[in-house]
Amino acid sequence: MWRSILMGAVAGARAMTPLAALAATRRGAAVRAPLLSTGSLLLAAGELAGDKRKDAPDRTVPAGIAGRLLSGAVAGAACAPRGDRLAGALLGGVAAVAASHLTLRLREHATRRWGQTASGLIEDGLAVGSAVLLART
């Protein structure tokens, strides 16, 4: 169940990255459909690019939290053992909401130190790397 929690935490930082990583590694029935797979990859790429904009919305606004909650739940279920998918979804969703608040504070601190683009690229690398590692294990 740790993978469900950790993948949910990644969704707190980058909502679409866990689903894109699962789709790219062909894990998780929820993202195997070609339309969902391609869509999640495109949305993740757009999120990575859009995050560097100064006018990017705060990840903790209601729409941002809802997207992270849903993504974390789907990814958490996909990472859970077959009989524990509901628990994986709950853990992934909760981890996503908690991590969205934590990663926002960390990002705000990093932005003051290194700027919007550099801090965003660091966060991207951590989120994408973590999601791919979790999806492959």
Short mmCIF file of N, CA and C in Angstrom, two decimals:
data_model
loop_
_atom_site.label_atom_id
_atom_site.label_comp_id
_atom_site.label_asym_id
_atom_site.label_seq_id
_atom_site.Cartn_x
_atom_site.Cartn_y
_atom_site.Cartn_z
N MET A 1 0.81 -1.21 0.00
CA MET A 1 0.00 0.00 0.00
C MET A 1 0.86 1.28 0.00
N TRP A 2 2.16 1.11 0.26
CA TRP A 2 3.04 2.27 0.22
C TRP A 2 3.10 2.90 -1.16
N ARG A 3 3.06 2.06 -2.20
CA ARG A 3 3.08 2.61 -3.56
C ARG A 3 1.86 3.48 -3.81
N SER A 4 0.71 3.06 -3.30
CA SER A 4 -0.52 3.85 -3.46
C SER A 4 -0.38 5.21 -2.78
N ILE A 5 0.17 5.21 -1.59
CA ILE A 5 0.35 6.46 -0.85
C ILE A 5 1.36 7.35 -1.56
N LEU A 6 2.47 6.78 -1.96
CA LEU A 6 3.52 7.58 -2.61
C LEU A 6 3.07 8.11 -3.97
N MET A 7 2.35 7.29 -4.73
CA MET A 7 1.87 7.76 -6.03
C MET A 7 0.82 8.86 -5.82
N GLY A 8 0.02 8.73 -4.78
CA GLY A 8 -0.91 9.81 -4.45
C GLY A 8 -0.19 11.09 -4.08
N ALA A 9 0.92 10.96 -3.36
CA ALA A 9 1.71 12.14 -3.00
C ALA A 9 2.28 12.82 -4.24
N VAL A 10 2.68 12.04 -5.22
CA VAL A 10 3.15 12.63 -6.48
C VAL A 10 2.03 13.43 -7.13
N ALA A 11 0.81 12.91 -7.08
CA ALA A 11 -0.34 13.63 -7.65
C ALA A 11 -0.56 14.97 -6.94
N GLY A 12 -0.15 15.06 -5.68
CA GLY A 12 -0.26 16.33 -4.97
C GLY A 12 0.62 17.40 -5.58
N ALA A 13 1.75 16.99 -6.15
CA ALA A 13 2.65 17.95 -6.78
C ALA A 13 2.30 18.18 -8.25
N ARG A 14 2.03 17.12 -8.97
CA ARG A 14 1.72 17.16 -10.41
C ARG A 14 0.55 16.22 -10.65
N ALA A 15 -0.62 16.77 -10.82
CA ALA A 15 -1.85 15.98 -10.87
C ALA A 15 -1.84 14.88 -11.93
N MET A 16 -1.35 15.17 -13.11
CA MET A 16 -1.44 14.21 -14.21
C MET A 16 -0.23 13.28 -14.32
N THR A 17 0.84 13.58 -13.63
CA THR A 17 2.06 12.79 -13.77
C THR A 17 1.89 11.33 -13.37
N PRO A 18 1.21 11.00 -12.26
CA PRO A 18 1.06 9.59 -11.92
C PRO A 18 0.30 8.80 -12.99
N LEU A 19 -0.75 9.38 -13.54
CA LEU A 19 -1.53 8.68 -14.56
C LEU A 19 -0.71 8.52 -15.84
N ALA A 20 0.06 9.54 -16.19
CA ALA A 20 0.91 9.45 -17.37
C ALA A 20 1.99 8.40 -17.18
N ALA A 21 2.59 8.33 -15.99
CA ALA A 21 3.62 7.33 -15.73
C ALA A 21 3.04 5.92 -15.79
N LEU A 22 1.87 5.74 -15.24
CA LEU A 22 1.21 4.43 -15.30
C LEU A 22 0.87 4.07 -16.74
N ALA A 23 0.41 5.05 -17.51
CA ALA A 23 0.09 4.79 -18.92
C ALA A 23 1.35 4.47 -19.71
N ALA A 24 2.42 5.21 -19.47
CA ALA A 24 3.66 5.01 -20.22
C ALA A 24 4.30 3.66 -19.92
N THR A 25 4.11 3.18 -18.71
CA THR A 25 4.69 1.89 -18.34
C THR A 25 3.68 0.75 -18.47
N ARG A 26 2.49 1.10 -18.96
CA ARG A 26 1.42 0.12 -19.17
C ARG A 26 1.00 -0.59 -17.89
N ARG A 27 0.95 0.15 -16.79
CA ARG A 27 0.47 -0.39 -15.51
C ARG A 27 -0.90 0.19 -15.23
N GLY A 28 -1.73 -0.58 -14.59
CA GLY A 28 -3.01 -0.06 -14.14
C GLY A 28 -4.07 -0.04 -15.22
N ALA A 29 -5.09 -0.84 -15.03
CA ALA A 29 -6.16 -0.97 -16.02
C ALA A 29 -6.86 0.35 -16.30
N ALA A 30 -6.89 1.25 -15.33
CA ALA A 30 -7.62 2.51 -15.50
C ALA A 30 -7.01 3.40 -16.57
N VAL A 31 -5.75 3.22 -16.89
CA VAL A 31 -5.11 4.09 -17.87
C VAL A 31 -4.60 3.32 -19.08
N ARG A 32 -5.05 2.10 -19.30
CA ARG A 32 -4.60 1.31 -20.44
C ARG A 32 -5.34 1.63 -21.73
N ALA A 33 -6.54 2.17 -21.63
CA ALA A 33 -7.29 2.50 -22.83
C ALA A 33 -6.53 3.54 -23.63
N PRO A 34 -6.42 3.37 -24.95
CA PRO A 34 -5.62 4.29 -25.76
C PRO A 34 -5.98 5.76 -25.59
N LEU A 35 -7.27 6.07 -25.54
CA LEU A 35 -7.68 7.46 -25.38
C LEU A 35 -7.24 8.02 -24.03
N LEU A 36 -7.44 7.26 -22.97
CA LEU A 36 -7.01 7.71 -21.64
C LEU A 36 -5.50 7.79 -21.53
N SER A 37 -4.83 6.84 -22.12
CA SER A 37 -3.38 6.82 -22.09
C SER A 37 -2.80 8.04 -22.80
N THR A 38 -3.22 8.28 -24.01
CA THR A 38 -2.74 9.43 -24.77
C THR A 38 -3.16 10.73 -24.10
N GLY A 39 -4.38 10.78 -23.64
CA GLY A 39 -4.87 11.98 -22.96
C GLY A 39 -4.08 12.31 -21.71
N SER A 40 -3.77 11.30 -20.91
CA SER A 40 -3.02 11.57 -19.69
C SER A 40 -1.61 12.05 -20.00
N LEU A 41 -0.99 11.50 -21.03
CA LEU A 41 0.35 11.95 -21.41
C LEU A 41 0.33 13.40 -21.90
N LEU A 42 -0.66 13.75 -22.71
CA LEU A 42 -0.77 15.13 -23.21
C LEU A 42 -1.08 16.11 -22.08
N LEU A 43 -1.99 15.72 -21.21
CA LEU A 43 -2.32 16.60 -20.09
C LEU A 43 -1.15 16.78 -19.14
N ALA A 44 -0.39 15.71 -18.91
CA ALA A 44 0.79 15.82 -18.05
C ALA A 44 1.82 16.76 -18.66
N ALA A 45 2.04 16.65 -19.96
CA ALA A 45 2.99 17.54 -20.63
C ALA A 45 2.52 18.99 -20.53
N GLY A 46 1.24 19.22 -20.73
CA GLY A 46 0.69 20.57 -20.60
C GLY A 46 0.82 21.10 -19.19
N GLU A 47 0.60 20.24 -18.21
CA GLU A 47 0.73 20.66 -16.81
C GLU A 47 2.18 21.04 -16.49
N LEU A 48 3.12 20.24 -16.98
CA LEU A 48 4.54 20.54 -16.73
C LEU A 48 4.92 21.89 -17.35
N ALA A 49 4.43 22.17 -18.54
CA ALA A 49 4.74 23.44 -19.20
C ALA A 49 4.03 24.60 -18.53
N GLY A 50 2.77 24.44 -18.21
CA GLY A 50 1.97 25.52 -17.65
C GLY A 50 2.37 25.91 -16.23
N ASP A 51 2.96 24.98 -15.52
CA ASP A 51 3.33 25.23 -14.13
C ASP A 51 4.38 26.33 -13.99
N LYS A 52 5.16 26.57 -15.00
CA LYS A 52 6.23 27.56 -14.91
C LYS A 52 5.72 28.98 -15.11
N ARG A 53 4.49 29.13 -15.54
CA ARG A 53 3.93 30.46 -15.78
C ARG A 53 3.65 31.17 -14.45
N LYS A 54 3.89 32.45 -14.44
CA LYS A 54 3.65 33.23 -13.22
C LYS A 54 2.16 33.31 -12.88
N ASP A 55 1.31 33.17 -13.89
CA ASP A 55 -0.13 33.25 -13.65
C ASP A 55 -0.76 31.87 -13.47
N ALA A 56 0.06 30.83 -13.27
CA ALA A 56 -0.48 29.48 -13.05
C ALA A 56 -1.29 29.47 -11.75
N PRO A 57 -2.45 28.84 -11.77
CA PRO A 57 -3.27 28.82 -10.55
C PRO A 57 -2.61 28.01 -9.43
N ASP A 58 -2.92 28.37 -8.24
CA ASP A 58 -2.44 27.69 -7.05
C ASP A 58 -2.98 26.25 -7.05
N ARG A 59 -2.15 25.29 -6.74
CA ARG A 59 -2.58 23.88 -6.75
C ARG A 59 -3.60 23.55 -5.68
N THR A 60 -3.80 24.46 -4.72
CA THR A 60 -4.74 24.16 -3.65
C THR A 60 -6.10 24.86 -3.83
N VAL A 61 -6.32 25.48 -4.99
CA VAL A 61 -7.67 25.99 -5.27
C VAL A 61 -8.60 24.79 -5.41
N PRO A 62 -9.89 24.96 -5.20
CA PRO A 62 -10.80 23.81 -5.23
C PRO A 62 -10.67 22.92 -6.47
N ALA A 63 -10.57 23.51 -7.65
CA ALA A 63 -10.44 22.68 -8.86
C ALA A 63 -9.12 21.91 -8.87
N GLY A 64 -8.06 22.55 -8.38
CA GLY A 64 -6.76 21.88 -8.30
C GLY A 64 -6.77 20.72 -7.32
N ILE A 65 -7.39 20.93 -6.18
CA ILE A 65 -7.49 19.86 -5.18
C ILE A 65 -8.35 18.72 -5.71
N ALA A 66 -9.44 19.05 -6.37
CA ALA A 66 -10.32 18.01 -6.91
C ALA A 66 -9.58 17.15 -7.93
N GLY A 67 -8.83 17.78 -8.82
CA GLY A 67 -8.07 17.03 -9.82
C GLY A 67 -7.01 16.15 -9.19
N ARG A 68 -6.34 16.67 -8.18
CA ARG A 68 -5.31 15.89 -7.49
C ARG A 68 -5.91 14.75 -6.70
N LEU A 69 -7.03 15.00 -6.06
CA LEU A 69 -7.73 13.95 -5.32
C LEU A 69 -8.12 12.81 -6.26
N LEU A 70 -8.72 13.15 -7.40
CA LEU A 70 -9.14 12.13 -8.36
C LEU A 70 -7.95 11.38 -8.94
N SER A 71 -6.93 12.10 -9.35
CA SER A 71 -5.74 11.48 -9.91
C SER A 71 -5.06 10.58 -8.88
N GLY A 72 -4.92 11.08 -7.66
CA GLY A 72 -4.30 10.28 -6.60
C GLY A 72 -5.10 9.02 -6.30
N ALA A 73 -6.42 9.13 -6.34
CA ALA A 73 -7.27 7.96 -6.08
C ALA A 73 -7.14 6.92 -7.19
N VAL A 74 -7.16 7.36 -8.44
CA VAL A 74 -7.03 6.42 -9.57
C VAL A 74 -5.65 5.77 -9.55
N ALA A 75 -4.62 6.58 -9.37
CA ALA A 75 -3.26 6.03 -9.33
C ALA A 75 -3.06 5.13 -8.12
N GLY A 76 -3.62 5.52 -6.98
CA GLY A 76 -3.52 4.69 -5.78
C GLY A 76 -4.19 3.35 -5.97
N ALA A 77 -5.35 3.34 -6.61
CA ALA A 77 -6.03 2.07 -6.89
C ALA A 77 -5.22 1.22 -7.86
N ALA A 78 -4.64 1.85 -8.87
CA ALA A 78 -3.86 1.12 -9.86
C ALA A 78 -2.61 0.49 -9.25
N CYS A 79 -2.07 1.11 -8.21
CA CYS A 79 -0.85 0.61 -7.57
C CYS A 79 -1.12 -0.40 -6.47
N ALA A 80 -2.37 -0.53 -6.08
CA ALA A 80 -2.72 -1.43 -4.96
C ALA A 80 -2.90 -2.86 -5.46
N PRO A 81 -2.69 -3.82 -4.56
CA PRO A 81 -2.99 -5.21 -4.91
C PRO A 81 -4.47 -5.35 -5.27
N ARG A 82 -4.78 -6.33 -6.09
CA ARG A 82 -6.14 -6.49 -6.62
C ARG A 82 -7.23 -6.42 -5.56
N GLY A 83 -7.06 -7.06 -4.44
CA GLY A 83 -8.09 -7.07 -3.41
C GLY A 83 -8.16 -5.82 -2.57
N ASP A 84 -7.21 -4.93 -2.73
CA ASP A 84 -7.13 -3.72 -1.91
C ASP A 84 -7.27 -2.44 -2.71
N ARG A 85 -7.92 -2.50 -3.85
CA ARG A 85 -8.01 -1.32 -4.73
C ARG A 85 -8.77 -0.16 -4.09
N LEU A 86 -9.83 -0.46 -3.36
CA LEU A 86 -10.59 0.63 -2.72
C LEU A 86 -9.72 1.32 -1.67
N ALA A 87 -9.03 0.55 -0.86
CA ALA A 87 -8.14 1.13 0.14
C ALA A 87 -7.03 1.92 -0.55
N GLY A 88 -6.49 1.39 -1.65
CA GLY A 88 -5.45 2.10 -2.40
C GLY A 88 -5.96 3.42 -2.92
N ALA A 89 -7.21 3.44 -3.40
CA ALA A 89 -7.80 4.68 -3.90
C ALA A 89 -7.96 5.70 -2.77
N LEU A 90 -8.43 5.25 -1.64
CA LEU A 90 -8.61 6.16 -0.51
C LEU A 90 -7.27 6.72 -0.03
N LEU A 91 -6.28 5.85 0.11
CA LEU A 91 -4.96 6.29 0.55
C LEU A 91 -4.31 7.22 -0.47
N GLY A 92 -4.43 6.90 -1.75
CA GLY A 92 -3.87 7.74 -2.79
C GLY A 92 -4.52 9.11 -2.83
N GLY A 93 -5.83 9.15 -2.69
CA GLY A 93 -6.54 10.43 -2.70
C GLY A 93 -6.19 11.31 -1.50
N VAL A 94 -6.14 10.71 -0.33
CA VAL A 94 -5.79 11.47 0.88
C VAL A 94 -4.35 11.97 0.78
N ALA A 95 -3.44 11.11 0.31
CA ALA A 95 -2.04 11.52 0.18
C ALA A 95 -1.90 12.67 -0.82
N ALA A 96 -2.68 12.64 -1.88
CA ALA A 96 -2.62 13.71 -2.88
C ALA A 96 -3.03 15.05 -2.29
N VAL A 97 -4.10 15.06 -1.53
CA VAL A 97 -4.56 16.32 -0.92
C VAL A 97 -3.53 16.84 0.09
N ALA A 98 -3.04 15.95 0.93
CA ALA A 98 -2.04 16.37 1.92
C ALA A 98 -0.77 16.87 1.24
N ALA A 99 -0.31 16.13 0.24
CA ALA A 99 0.93 16.51 -0.45
C ALA A 99 0.77 17.79 -1.25
N SER A 100 -0.43 18.09 -1.72
CA SER A 100 -0.60 19.33 -2.48
C SER A 100 -0.31 20.54 -1.59
N HIS A 101 -0.72 20.48 -0.35
CA HIS A 101 -0.45 21.59 0.57
C HIS A 101 1.03 21.64 0.94
N LEU A 102 1.62 20.49 1.22
CA LEU A 102 3.03 20.45 1.58
C LEU A 102 3.92 20.89 0.41
N THR A 103 3.66 20.37 -0.77
CA THR A 103 4.51 20.72 -1.91
C THR A 103 4.32 22.18 -2.32
N LEU A 104 3.15 22.75 -2.09
CA LEU A 104 2.97 24.18 -2.37
C LEU A 104 3.88 25.01 -1.47
N ARG A 105 3.93 24.67 -0.20
CA ARG A 105 4.79 25.42 0.73
C ARG A 105 6.27 25.26 0.33
N LEU A 106 6.67 24.05 -0.01
CA LEU A 106 8.04 23.82 -0.43
C LEU A 106 8.37 24.59 -1.72
N ARG A 107 7.42 24.58 -2.64
CA ARG A 107 7.64 25.28 -3.91
C ARG A 107 7.73 26.78 -3.69
N GLU A 108 6.89 27.33 -2.83
CA GLU A 108 6.95 28.77 -2.54
C GLU A 108 8.33 29.14 -1.98
N HIS A 109 8.84 28.31 -1.09
CA HIS A 109 10.17 28.55 -0.52
C HIS A 109 11.24 28.45 -1.62
N ALA A 110 11.16 27.42 -2.44
CA ALA A 110 12.13 27.23 -3.52
C ALA A 110 12.06 28.36 -4.54
N THR A 111 10.87 28.86 -4.82
CA THR A 111 10.71 29.95 -5.78
C THR A 111 11.39 31.22 -5.28
N ARG A 112 11.27 31.50 -4.00
CA ARG A 112 11.94 32.68 -3.43
C ARG A 112 13.46 32.54 -3.56
N ARG A 113 13.94 31.32 -3.47
CA ARG A 113 15.39 31.11 -3.51
C ARG A 113 15.93 31.00 -4.94
N TRP A 114 15.25 30.23 -5.80
CA TRP A 114 15.79 29.93 -7.13
C TRP A 114 14.95 30.46 -8.29
N GLY A 115 13.77 31.01 -8.02
CA GLY A 115 12.92 31.52 -9.08
C GLY A 115 11.87 30.49 -9.53
N GLN A 116 10.90 31.00 -10.27
CA GLN A 116 9.75 30.19 -10.71
C GLN A 116 10.16 29.03 -11.61
N THR A 117 10.95 29.30 -12.63
CA THR A 117 11.29 28.27 -13.61
C THR A 117 12.20 27.21 -13.01
N ALA A 118 13.25 27.61 -12.34
CA ALA A 118 14.20 26.64 -11.78
C ALA A 118 13.53 25.76 -10.73
N SER A 119 12.75 26.37 -9.85
CA SER A 119 12.08 25.57 -8.82
C SER A 119 11.06 24.63 -9.45
N GLY A 120 10.39 25.08 -10.50
CA GLY A 120 9.44 24.22 -11.20
C GLY A 120 10.11 23.04 -11.87
N LEU A 121 11.26 23.29 -12.49
CA LEU A 121 11.99 22.20 -13.14
C LEU A 121 12.49 21.17 -12.13
N ILE A 122 12.93 21.64 -10.97
CA ILE A 122 13.35 20.72 -9.92
C ILE A 122 12.17 19.87 -9.47
N GLU A 123 11.03 20.52 -9.24
CA GLU A 123 9.84 19.80 -8.81
C GLU A 123 9.38 18.83 -9.89
N ASP A 124 9.46 19.24 -11.15
CA ASP A 124 9.11 18.33 -12.26
C ASP A 124 9.97 17.08 -12.23
N GLY A 125 11.27 17.27 -12.10
CA GLY A 125 12.18 16.13 -12.08
C GLY A 125 11.88 15.17 -10.96
N LEU A 126 11.62 15.71 -9.78
CA LEU A 126 11.30 14.85 -8.64
C LEU A 126 9.97 14.11 -8.85
N ALA A 127 8.97 14.82 -9.36
CA ALA A 127 7.66 14.20 -9.56
C ALA A 127 7.69 13.15 -10.67
N VAL A 128 8.26 13.49 -11.81
CA VAL A 128 8.30 12.55 -12.93
C VAL A 128 9.17 11.34 -12.58
N GLY A 129 10.34 11.59 -12.01
CA GLY A 129 11.22 10.49 -11.64
C GLY A 129 10.57 9.56 -10.63
N SER A 130 9.93 10.13 -9.62
CA SER A 130 9.26 9.31 -8.61
C SER A 130 8.11 8.51 -9.20
N ALA A 131 7.31 9.15 -10.03
CA ALA A 131 6.15 8.47 -10.62
C ALA A 131 6.59 7.32 -11.51
N VAL A 132 7.60 7.53 -12.34
CA VAL A 132 8.07 6.47 -13.22
C VAL A 132 8.65 5.32 -12.40
N LEU A 133 9.43 5.64 -11.38
CA LEU A 133 10.00 4.60 -10.53
C LEU A 133 8.89 3.79 -9.85
N LEU A 134 7.90 4.49 -9.31
CA LEU A 134 6.79 3.80 -8.65
C LEU A 134 5.97 2.97 -9.64
N ALA A 135 5.78 3.48 -10.85
CA ALA A 135 4.99 2.75 -11.85
C ALA A 135 5.70 1.48 -12.32
N ARG A 136 7.01 1.50 -12.31
CA ARG A 136 7.78 0.35 -12.78
C ARG A 136 7.96 -0.73 -11.74
N THR A 137 7.84 -0.38 -10.46
CA THR A 137 8.06 -1.39 -9.42
C THR A 137 6.82 -2.17 -9.11
#
